[in-house]
Short mmCIF file of C-alpha atoms and ligand atoms in Angstrom, two decimals:
data_model
loop_
_atom_site.label_atom_id
_atom_site.label_comp_id
_atom_site.label_asym_id
_atom_site.label_seq_id
_atom_site.Cartn_x
_atom_site.Cartn_y
_atom_site.Cartn_z
CA MET A 262 -28.01 46.81 31.74
CA SER A 263 -25.61 48.37 29.19
CA LYS A 264 -25.66 47.09 25.60
CA GLN A 265 -22.20 45.59 26.19
CA THR A 266 -23.31 43.76 29.35
CA GLU A 267 -26.39 42.45 27.56
CA ILE A 268 -24.34 41.01 24.69
CA LEU A 269 -21.92 39.40 27.10
CA HIS A 270 -24.78 37.63 28.91
CA MET A 271 -26.79 36.65 25.83
CA PRO A 272 -27.93 33.01 25.95
CA HIS A 273 -25.53 30.96 23.87
CA ASP A 274 -28.13 29.73 21.40
CA GLU A 275 -28.98 33.36 20.58
CA LEU A 276 -25.32 34.13 20.16
CA GLU A 277 -25.12 31.23 17.72
CA LYS A 278 -27.95 32.79 15.70
CA VAL A 279 -25.93 36.02 15.48
CA GLN A 280 -22.92 33.99 14.38
CA LEU A 281 -24.88 32.06 11.75
CA GLU A 282 -26.38 35.22 10.23
CA GLY A 283 -22.91 36.79 10.11
CA LEU A 284 -21.32 33.65 8.73
CA LYS A 285 -23.81 33.40 5.87
CA LYS A 286 -23.09 37.00 4.87
CA THR A 287 -19.34 36.65 5.31
CA VAL A 288 -18.87 33.57 3.12
CA VAL A 289 -20.91 35.13 0.30
CA ASN A 290 -19.14 38.46 0.73
CA VAL A 291 -15.63 36.98 0.48
CA TYR A 292 -16.68 34.74 -2.42
CA GLU A 293 -18.06 37.64 -4.40
CA ASN A 294 -15.45 40.26 -3.55
CA ILE A 295 -12.10 38.52 -2.97
CA PRO A 296 -10.77 36.48 -5.92
CA PHE A 297 -8.68 34.28 -3.59
CA TYR A 298 -11.79 32.95 -1.82
CA LYS A 299 -13.67 32.39 -5.09
CA GLU A 300 -10.82 30.24 -6.29
CA SER A 301 -10.28 28.36 -3.05
CA PHE A 302 -14.02 27.73 -2.35
CA ASP A 303 -14.50 26.49 -5.94
CA ALA A 304 -11.43 24.25 -5.73
CA ALA A 305 -12.72 22.72 -2.46
CA GLY A 306 -16.29 22.37 -3.78
CA PHE A 307 -17.58 24.65 -1.01
CA ASP A 308 -20.82 26.42 -1.89
CA PRO A 309 -21.10 29.68 0.09
CA TYR A 310 -24.79 30.04 -0.83
CA ALA A 311 -25.63 26.70 0.81
CA VAL A 312 -24.53 27.47 4.39
CA GLU A 313 -27.40 26.62 6.73
CA THR A 314 -25.78 25.75 10.02
CA LEU A 315 -22.64 26.76 11.87
CA ASP A 316 -21.38 23.24 11.24
CA ASP A 317 -21.37 23.92 7.50
CA LEU A 318 -18.35 26.15 8.11
CA LYS A 319 -16.29 22.97 8.60
CA LYS A 320 -16.66 22.27 4.88
CA ALA A 321 -14.87 25.48 3.92
CA PRO A 322 -11.15 25.43 3.13
CA PHE A 323 -8.62 27.11 5.42
CA VAL A 324 -6.79 30.34 4.76
CA THR A 325 -3.19 30.67 5.94
CA LYS A 326 -0.79 33.46 6.75
CA GLN A 327 1.00 32.71 3.49
CA ASP A 328 -2.25 33.23 1.56
CA LEU A 329 -2.59 36.65 3.19
CA ARG A 330 1.03 37.47 2.44
CA ASP A 331 0.59 36.48 -1.19
CA ALA A 332 -2.31 38.93 -1.40
CA TYR A 333 -0.18 41.87 -0.21
CA PRO A 334 -1.08 44.73 -0.27
CA TYR A 335 -4.79 44.89 -1.05
CA GLY A 336 -5.67 41.47 -2.44
CA MET A 337 -7.79 40.47 0.58
CA LEU A 338 -9.87 43.67 0.74
CA ALA A 339 -13.62 43.07 0.56
CA VAL A 340 -14.52 46.78 0.23
CA PRO A 341 -13.28 49.61 -2.00
CA LEU A 342 -10.22 51.36 -0.60
CA SER A 343 -12.32 54.51 -0.25
CA ASP A 344 -14.22 52.76 2.58
CA VAL A 345 -11.04 51.89 4.47
CA ARG A 346 -10.18 54.21 7.36
CA GLU A 347 -7.10 52.53 8.83
CA ILE A 348 -4.45 49.97 7.98
CA HIS A 349 -2.28 47.87 10.29
CA MET A 350 0.38 45.34 9.41
CA SER A 351 2.02 42.41 11.11
CA SER A 352 5.72 42.74 11.76
CA GLY A 353 6.57 40.55 8.76
CA THR A 354 9.72 39.02 10.20
CA MET A 355 9.76 36.60 7.28
CA GLY A 356 9.71 39.39 4.71
CA VAL A 357 6.28 40.35 3.44
CA ALA A 358 3.81 41.67 6.00
CA THR A 359 0.13 40.80 6.31
CA VAL A 360 -2.31 43.67 6.10
CA GLY A 361 -5.35 44.30 8.29
CA ALA A 362 -7.75 46.97 7.03
CA TYR A 363 -10.62 48.58 8.95
CA THR A 364 -13.75 50.43 7.91
CA GLU A 365 -15.38 52.81 10.35
CA HIS A 366 -17.56 49.91 11.55
CA ASP A 367 -14.51 47.66 12.02
CA LEU A 368 -12.81 50.32 14.15
CA GLU A 369 -15.92 50.61 16.29
CA VAL A 370 -16.05 46.84 16.80
CA TRP A 371 -12.37 46.83 17.69
CA GLY A 372 -12.77 49.51 20.36
CA ASP A 373 -15.82 47.69 21.66
CA CYS A 374 -13.97 44.36 21.91
CA PHE A 375 -10.96 45.78 23.75
CA ALA A 376 -13.28 47.78 26.03
CA ARG A 377 -14.66 44.45 27.26
CA GLY A 378 -11.32 43.88 29.01
CA ILE A 379 -11.73 47.23 30.75
CA GLU A 380 -15.30 46.29 31.69
CA TYR A 381 -14.08 42.92 33.01
CA ALA A 382 -11.71 44.90 35.25
CA ASP A 383 -14.73 46.98 36.42
CA GLY A 384 -13.23 49.95 34.59
CA ASP A 385 -15.21 52.95 33.36
CA GLU A 386 -14.99 56.71 32.87
CA ASN A 387 -13.43 57.04 36.30
CA ASP A 388 -10.34 55.17 35.16
CA VAL A 389 -7.12 56.49 33.67
CA CYS A 390 -5.97 54.06 31.03
CA HIS A 391 -2.21 54.14 30.38
CA VAL A 392 -1.46 52.61 26.98
CA CYS A 393 2.17 51.62 26.51
CA TYR A 394 1.84 49.06 23.77
CA GLY A 395 3.65 50.47 20.74
CA TYR A 396 1.54 52.76 18.54
CA GLY A 397 1.96 52.37 14.80
CA LEU A 398 1.44 49.47 12.45
CA PHE A 399 1.45 47.09 15.44
CA THR A 400 -2.15 46.72 16.59
CA GLY A 401 -1.39 46.88 20.34
CA GLY A 402 -1.23 50.65 20.83
CA LEU A 403 -4.22 51.81 18.82
CA GLY A 404 -6.33 48.75 19.72
CA ALA A 405 -5.96 49.48 23.43
CA HIS A 406 -6.41 53.19 22.73
CA TYR A 407 -9.75 52.65 20.98
CA GLY A 408 -10.72 50.32 23.83
CA GLY A 409 -9.90 53.00 26.39
CA LEU A 410 -11.97 55.57 24.49
CA SER A 411 -14.84 53.16 23.97
CA ALA A 412 -14.96 52.35 27.70
CA GLY A 413 -15.01 56.09 28.45
CA CYS A 414 -11.65 56.08 30.23
CA THR A 415 -9.22 58.98 30.29
CA THR A 416 -6.76 57.45 27.84
CA ILE A 417 -3.04 58.28 27.83
CA PRO A 418 -1.30 57.38 24.54
CA MET A 419 2.18 56.73 25.94
CA SER A 420 3.31 54.17 23.36
CA ALA A 421 6.24 51.94 24.34
CA GLY A 422 9.68 53.15 25.40
CA ASN A 423 11.22 55.89 27.54
CA THR A 424 10.61 53.80 30.63
CA GLU A 425 11.56 56.46 33.18
CA ARG A 426 8.94 58.78 31.72
CA GLN A 427 6.38 55.97 31.83
CA ILE A 428 7.14 55.63 35.53
CA ARG A 429 6.80 59.36 36.19
CA VAL A 430 3.45 59.40 34.42
CA LEU A 431 2.21 56.26 36.18
CA LYS A 432 3.14 57.83 39.51
CA THR A 433 1.67 61.28 38.90
CA MET A 434 -1.38 60.80 36.69
CA GLY A 435 -3.17 58.20 38.79
CA SER A 436 -3.19 55.62 35.99
CA SER A 437 -5.43 52.78 37.15
CA ILE A 438 -5.34 50.49 34.11
CA ILE A 439 -2.16 49.73 32.18
CA CYS A 440 -2.06 48.14 28.73
CA CYS A 441 1.26 46.76 27.43
CA THR A 442 3.07 43.48 26.91
CA PRO A 443 3.61 41.53 30.14
CA SER A 444 7.38 41.68 29.66
CA TYR A 445 7.27 45.46 29.37
CA ALA A 446 5.10 45.68 32.50
CA MET A 447 7.79 43.68 34.33
CA HIS A 448 10.53 45.96 32.98
CA ILE A 449 8.59 49.02 34.15
CA ALA A 450 8.13 47.49 37.61
CA ASP A 451 11.81 46.53 37.94
CA THR A 452 13.00 49.91 36.71
CA ALA A 453 10.71 51.73 39.15
CA ILE A 454 12.11 49.68 42.03
CA GLU A 455 15.66 50.52 40.87
CA MET A 456 14.70 54.21 40.86
CA GLY A 457 13.68 53.87 44.50
CA ILE A 458 9.96 53.99 43.70
CA ASP A 459 7.72 51.31 45.16
CA PRO A 460 5.15 50.63 42.43
CA LYS A 461 2.98 48.81 44.95
CA THR A 462 2.28 51.94 46.93
CA GLU A 463 3.28 54.80 44.62
CA PHE A 464 1.33 53.71 41.53
CA SER A 465 -2.48 53.50 41.56
CA LEU A 466 -2.85 50.54 39.23
CA ARG A 467 -5.84 48.21 39.62
CA ALA A 468 -5.52 46.15 36.47
CA GLY A 469 -3.17 45.38 33.61
CA ILE A 470 -4.45 44.17 30.25
CA HIS A 471 -1.45 42.32 28.97
CA GLY A 472 -0.92 40.20 25.88
CA ALA A 473 0.76 39.91 22.46
CA GLU A 474 3.15 37.27 23.85
CA PRO A 475 2.84 34.18 26.04
CA PHE A 476 3.55 34.48 29.74
CA SER A 477 3.38 31.85 32.45
CA ASP A 478 1.16 31.79 35.53
CA ASN A 479 4.27 32.34 37.62
CA PHE A 480 5.21 35.40 35.62
CA ARG A 481 1.69 36.71 36.16
CA ARG A 482 1.94 36.15 39.91
CA ASP A 483 5.29 38.01 40.02
CA LEU A 484 3.78 40.94 38.16
CA GLU A 485 0.70 41.05 40.39
CA GLU A 486 2.91 40.98 43.46
CA LYS A 487 5.23 43.76 42.22
CA LEU A 488 2.53 46.09 40.95
CA ASN A 489 -0.28 45.19 43.37
CA TYR A 490 -2.91 44.87 40.64
CA LYS A 491 -4.74 42.19 38.70
CA VAL A 492 -3.41 40.94 35.35
CA LEU A 493 -5.88 40.10 32.60
CA ASP A 494 -4.59 38.24 29.54
CA VAL A 495 -5.67 39.67 26.16
CA TYR A 496 -5.33 37.79 22.89
CA GLY A 497 -5.52 38.97 19.32
CA LEU A 498 -3.71 39.10 16.02
CA THR A 499 -3.37 41.52 13.13
CA GLU A 500 -4.97 39.12 10.65
CA THR A 501 -8.35 39.08 12.41
CA MET A 502 -8.44 42.51 14.14
CA GLY A 503 -5.74 42.99 16.79
CA PRO A 504 -6.05 42.76 20.59
CA GLY A 505 -9.52 41.97 21.91
CA VAL A 506 -10.40 38.73 20.10
CA ALA A 507 -10.45 37.14 23.56
CA ILE A 508 -9.85 38.60 27.02
CA GLU A 509 -9.81 37.21 30.54
CA CYS A 510 -12.31 38.36 33.12
CA MET A 511 -11.48 38.74 36.81
CA GLU A 512 -11.96 34.99 37.34
CA GLN A 513 -8.65 34.53 35.43
CA ASP A 514 -10.02 31.23 34.21
CA GLY A 515 -9.69 31.44 30.45
CA LEU A 516 -10.19 34.25 27.93
CA HIS A 517 -13.76 35.04 26.82
CA LEU A 518 -13.93 35.06 23.04
CA ALA A 519 -15.84 37.95 21.50
CA GLU A 520 -18.22 35.38 20.02
CA ASP A 521 -20.54 37.95 18.48
CA HIS A 522 -17.63 38.88 16.19
CA PHE A 523 -15.57 35.70 15.84
CA ILE A 524 -16.27 32.00 15.37
CA ALA A 525 -13.55 29.85 16.91
CA GLU A 526 -12.67 26.27 16.03
CA ILE A 527 -9.88 24.08 17.34
CA ILE A 528 -8.25 21.74 14.86
CA ASP A 529 -5.57 19.12 14.89
CA PRO A 530 -2.71 21.06 13.24
CA THR A 531 -1.51 17.98 11.37
CA THR A 532 -4.77 16.55 10.01
CA GLY A 533 -6.91 19.71 9.97
CA GLU A 534 -9.73 17.76 11.70
CA ASN A 535 -11.94 19.60 14.20
CA LEU A 536 -11.29 18.71 17.84
CA PRO A 537 -13.88 18.61 20.62
CA ASP A 538 -14.04 21.20 23.42
CA GLY A 539 -11.35 20.65 26.01
CA GLU A 540 -8.74 19.31 23.59
CA TRP A 541 -5.62 21.30 22.75
CA GLY A 542 -5.01 22.19 19.13
CA GLU A 543 -4.66 25.05 16.67
CA LEU A 544 -7.11 27.93 16.89
CA VAL A 545 -8.94 28.72 13.65
CA LEU A 546 -10.90 31.97 13.42
CA THR A 547 -13.68 33.23 11.17
CA THR A 548 -14.88 36.81 11.37
CA VAL A 549 -18.63 37.31 11.76
CA ASP A 550 -19.09 40.96 10.77
CA ARG A 551 -15.73 42.28 9.64
CA GLU A 552 -16.13 44.50 6.59
CA ALA A 553 -12.70 45.41 5.21
CA SER A 554 -10.61 42.31 5.98
CA PRO A 555 -12.94 39.38 6.65
CA VAL A 556 -11.34 35.95 7.06
CA VAL A 557 -12.92 32.51 6.77
CA ARG A 558 -11.17 29.73 8.69
CA TYR A 559 -7.90 31.54 9.32
CA ARG A 560 -5.27 29.22 10.75
CA THR A 561 -3.73 31.23 13.57
CA ARG A 562 -1.01 28.64 14.44
CA ASP A 563 -1.76 29.46 18.08
CA ILE A 564 -2.22 26.53 20.41
CA THR A 565 -5.07 26.60 22.88
CA ARG A 566 -8.33 24.80 23.65
CA ILE A 567 -11.94 25.75 24.19
CA LEU A 568 -12.68 25.47 27.89
CA PRO A 569 -15.78 23.38 28.45
CA GLY A 570 -18.43 24.66 30.84
CA GLU A 571 -19.46 28.09 31.96
CA CYS A 572 -17.39 30.79 33.59
CA ALA A 573 -18.13 31.63 37.21
CA CYS A 574 -18.59 35.28 36.15
CA GLY A 575 -21.85 34.33 34.42
CA ARG A 576 -20.91 35.70 30.99
CA THR A 577 -21.95 33.35 28.22
CA HIS A 578 -19.16 33.84 25.69
CA ARG A 579 -17.04 30.72 25.58
CA ARG A 580 -13.44 30.82 26.74
CA ILE A 581 -10.14 29.74 25.27
CA ASP A 582 -7.32 28.66 27.54
CA ARG A 583 -4.18 30.75 27.94
CA LEU A 584 -1.97 30.16 24.93
CA ARG A 585 0.55 27.42 25.18
CA GLY A 586 2.60 28.61 22.23
CA ARG A 587 2.44 28.45 18.48
CA THR A 588 2.64 25.46 16.18
CA ASP A 589 5.73 27.12 14.74
CA ASP A 590 7.53 27.79 18.03
CA MET A 591 7.26 24.26 19.31
CA LEU A 592 10.78 22.88 19.70
CA ILE A 593 11.40 19.30 18.75
CA VAL A 594 14.34 18.24 20.87
CA ARG A 595 15.57 14.69 20.27
CA GLY A 596 12.06 13.82 19.08
CA VAL A 597 10.30 15.33 22.10
CA ASN A 598 7.93 18.27 21.66
CA VAL A 599 8.72 21.13 24.01
CA PHE A 600 7.16 24.58 24.20
CA PRO A 601 9.21 27.49 25.56
CA SER A 602 6.35 28.09 28.04
CA GLN A 603 6.95 24.67 29.60
CA ILE A 604 10.63 25.50 30.09
CA GLU A 605 9.60 28.79 31.70
CA ASP A 606 7.13 27.03 34.00
CA VAL A 607 9.87 24.79 35.42
CA MET A 608 12.35 27.66 35.65
CA LYS A 609 9.95 29.79 37.66
CA THR A 610 9.65 27.19 40.40
CA PHE A 611 13.16 28.29 41.49
CA PRO A 612 12.79 31.51 43.51
CA ASP A 613 16.43 32.57 42.95
CA VAL A 614 15.85 32.79 39.20
CA SER A 615 14.33 36.01 37.81
CA SER A 616 11.78 36.37 35.02
CA TRP A 617 14.36 37.21 32.38
CA TYR A 618 15.53 34.40 30.17
CA VAL A 619 16.27 33.36 26.61
CA ILE A 620 16.30 29.93 25.08
CA GLU A 621 19.14 29.35 22.62
CA LEU A 622 19.06 26.60 20.05
CA THR A 623 22.40 25.42 18.67
CA THR A 624 23.78 22.41 16.87
CA GLU A 625 26.48 20.15 18.31
CA ASN A 626 27.62 16.99 16.52
CA HIS A 627 24.54 17.25 14.28
CA LEU A 628 22.23 17.26 17.27
CA ASP A 629 20.01 20.08 18.51
CA VAL A 630 21.04 21.52 21.85
CA VAL A 631 18.71 23.71 23.90
CA THR A 632 20.26 26.09 26.40
CA LEU A 633 18.23 28.11 28.86
CA LYS A 634 20.05 31.28 29.88
CA ALA A 635 18.34 32.79 32.87
CA GLU A 636 19.20 35.71 35.10
CA LEU A 637 19.58 35.21 38.80
CA ASN A 638 17.83 37.63 41.13
CA PRO A 639 19.92 40.66 42.15
CA ASP A 640 20.14 39.51 45.79
CA PHE A 641 21.79 36.20 44.85
CA ASN A 642 25.40 35.91 46.02
CA PHE A 643 27.42 35.73 42.83
CA ASP A 644 30.69 35.01 44.52
CA ASN A 645 29.43 31.64 45.58
CA ILE A 646 30.25 29.71 42.41
CA ALA A 647 29.47 26.37 44.05
CA SER A 648 25.93 27.41 44.81
CA ILE A 649 25.41 28.60 41.22
CA ASP A 650 26.66 25.24 39.95
CA ARG A 651 24.36 23.39 42.32
CA LEU A 652 21.35 25.46 41.33
CA GLN A 653 22.09 24.94 37.61
CA LYS A 654 22.21 21.21 38.20
CA ASP A 655 18.98 21.22 40.20
CA ILE A 656 17.16 23.12 37.47
CA GLN A 657 18.54 20.79 34.80
CA GLU A 658 17.34 17.76 36.72
CA LYS A 659 13.88 19.19 37.23
CA MET A 660 13.68 20.07 33.50
CA LYS A 661 14.63 16.52 32.59
CA ALA A 662 11.97 15.08 34.89
CA ALA A 663 9.25 17.47 33.72
CA LEU A 664 9.99 17.60 29.98
CA SER A 665 11.64 14.19 29.38
CA VAL A 666 14.51 15.87 27.60
CA GLY A 667 17.85 17.39 28.58
CA ILE A 668 18.00 21.19 28.63
CA ARG A 669 21.25 22.96 29.48
CA VAL A 670 20.97 25.68 32.05
CA ARG A 671 23.29 28.70 32.33
CA LEU A 672 22.54 31.11 35.12
CA VAL A 673 23.77 34.61 34.40
CA GLU A 674 24.06 37.91 36.27
CA PRO A 675 21.14 40.34 36.51
CA LYS A 676 20.57 42.75 33.62
CA THR A 677 22.64 40.76 31.12
CA ILE A 678 19.63 39.70 29.03
CA ALA A 679 18.15 42.35 26.73
CA ARG A 680 14.89 43.97 27.90
CA SER A 681 12.08 44.59 25.45
CA GLU A 682 9.55 47.36 25.17
CA GLY A 683 7.31 45.29 22.91
CA LYS A 684 7.17 41.56 22.39
CA ALA A 685 10.03 39.79 24.17
CA LYS A 686 12.27 37.63 21.99
CA ARG A 687 12.56 34.46 24.05
CA VAL A 688 13.91 31.98 21.54
CA ILE A 689 17.12 32.52 19.58
CA ASP A 690 17.71 29.95 16.90
CA LYS A 691 21.41 29.58 16.04
CA ARG A 692 21.08 26.10 14.56
CA GLU A 693 23.01 25.27 11.41
CA GLY A 694 21.20 24.65 8.16
O1 DLL B 1812 0.15 40.76 19.05
C1 DLL B 1812 -2.04 41.73 18.81
C2 DLL B 1812 -2.05 42.03 20.27
C3 DLL B 1812 -1.62 43.25 20.73
C4 DLL B 1812 -2.55 41.09 21.15
C5 DLL B 1812 -1.68 43.54 22.06
C6 DLL B 1812 -2.62 41.38 22.50
C7 DLL B 1812 -2.17 42.60 22.97
P1 DLL B 1812 0.40 40.32 16.10
O2 DLL B 1812 1.58 41.19 16.22
O3 DLL B 1812 -0.19 40.11 14.76
O4 DLL B 1812 -0.78 40.89 16.97
O5 DLL B 1812 0.78 38.94 16.75
C8 DLL B 1812 -0.20 37.96 16.93
O6 DLL B 1812 0.89 37.17 18.94
O7 DLL B 1812 -0.88 34.93 16.80
C9 DLL B 1812 0.02 34.99 19.09
O8 DLL B 1812 1.00 34.07 18.63
C10 DLL B 1812 0.70 36.10 19.86
N1 DLL B 1812 -0.19 36.56 20.95
C11 DLL B 1812 -1.08 37.56 20.93
N2 DLL B 1812 -1.71 37.65 22.13
C12 DLL B 1812 -1.20 36.67 22.90
C13 DLL B 1812 -1.44 36.24 24.25
C14 DLL B 1812 -0.77 41.09 18.33
N3 DLL B 1812 -2.32 36.84 25.04
C15 DLL B 1812 0.40 36.79 17.65
N4 DLL B 1812 -0.74 35.15 24.68
C16 DLL B 1812 -0.63 35.73 17.94
C17 DLL B 1812 0.16 34.54 23.90
C18 DLL B 1812 -0.23 35.96 22.15
N5 DLL B 1812 0.44 34.91 22.65
#
């Protein structure tokens, strides 16, 4: 049994011992080395030297993205800069970025965590791993790259973009595992088909390790059908490491958390109270053995739940459900909470509608209006205006029934919605004020 396999099958109570040991060290480490934590633990009356059980973690205060931003650039480092080997940053759409730093040990853990996805896909040194997440400050490219190396794969550092070249390489190099965002995988598949290449038979893909953005079960099925491979969902974020915090196994029944490196809690995003397994809420993460950028109770804003029970694959690491969205991308339409993923789920039950869509938010007469713009499939007859009108109405009605709120639907011609090479931008907020 390889070391990796052994860890992934460790009895859960032993795993909890590993977590507790790591937690004790982490809370003391951040308290002694990061002024922010000293201040926030003292203010909350949390004594890092008194942690005796995993439950004691619940007494610690949270840390937020804003706290990390305020500490830019090096305020959250727990080691001297001379021990830091690599830096990544979040995209910082709101201005200041958050920084993730890695010691040599942290990089090793990262590679090891992503490599679990490759192991889940039965991948090894006989695989060619095609990485077309963007390389750079974004953690996707290098995270998957280190994973490929750690799993012993032949790793091709394509980065994102130049889609025709991606297709040539996929076709000629025998790539068996592809790592990129799900929307980019779909763009690659569609472009290959347009070029007269059938990715089902002319590519050699077995698995795709796709994440960094939400995608529906229907989207996954479309991808699997077009590329004739299995899609595994990978979750992660710059603030706690990058991709590999949790990855699906071939059961496709939740993402196994790397519990030897992360402690996960689910909280009610409004009250901050811990929620029991099975209930949806905000994921909060604590690093167990991170050296350069440890976090204690980081509020991810991602909405998921811990799946109760064991996975049929026999691995003991608990699973989170596929992400439903983020606390900050939930739309409140006329008082009803709606996630873009729910809109997508309804949309995808109509076979004439493609996977490409955007949701536009506007204001009319002081009220929020949500418009779904979705592309029709290329084989749809565009001259038949009446049938487009009918389909729009049908989708609108189904949305209303499923979401209890009115969503406008505008069906548009193929290739009129921008394609992305990285994370797809699905929601465009044009609201006033
Ligand atoms: O997106 C890390 C990553 C790279 C994950 C490649 C997976 C694959 P950030 O740019 O910091 O890091 O964005 C993190 O992306 O808080 C989620 O909201 C979202 N996200 C990441 N993975 C998933 C996923 C990378 N599998 C933010 N499903 C997170 C849904 C995801 N959303």
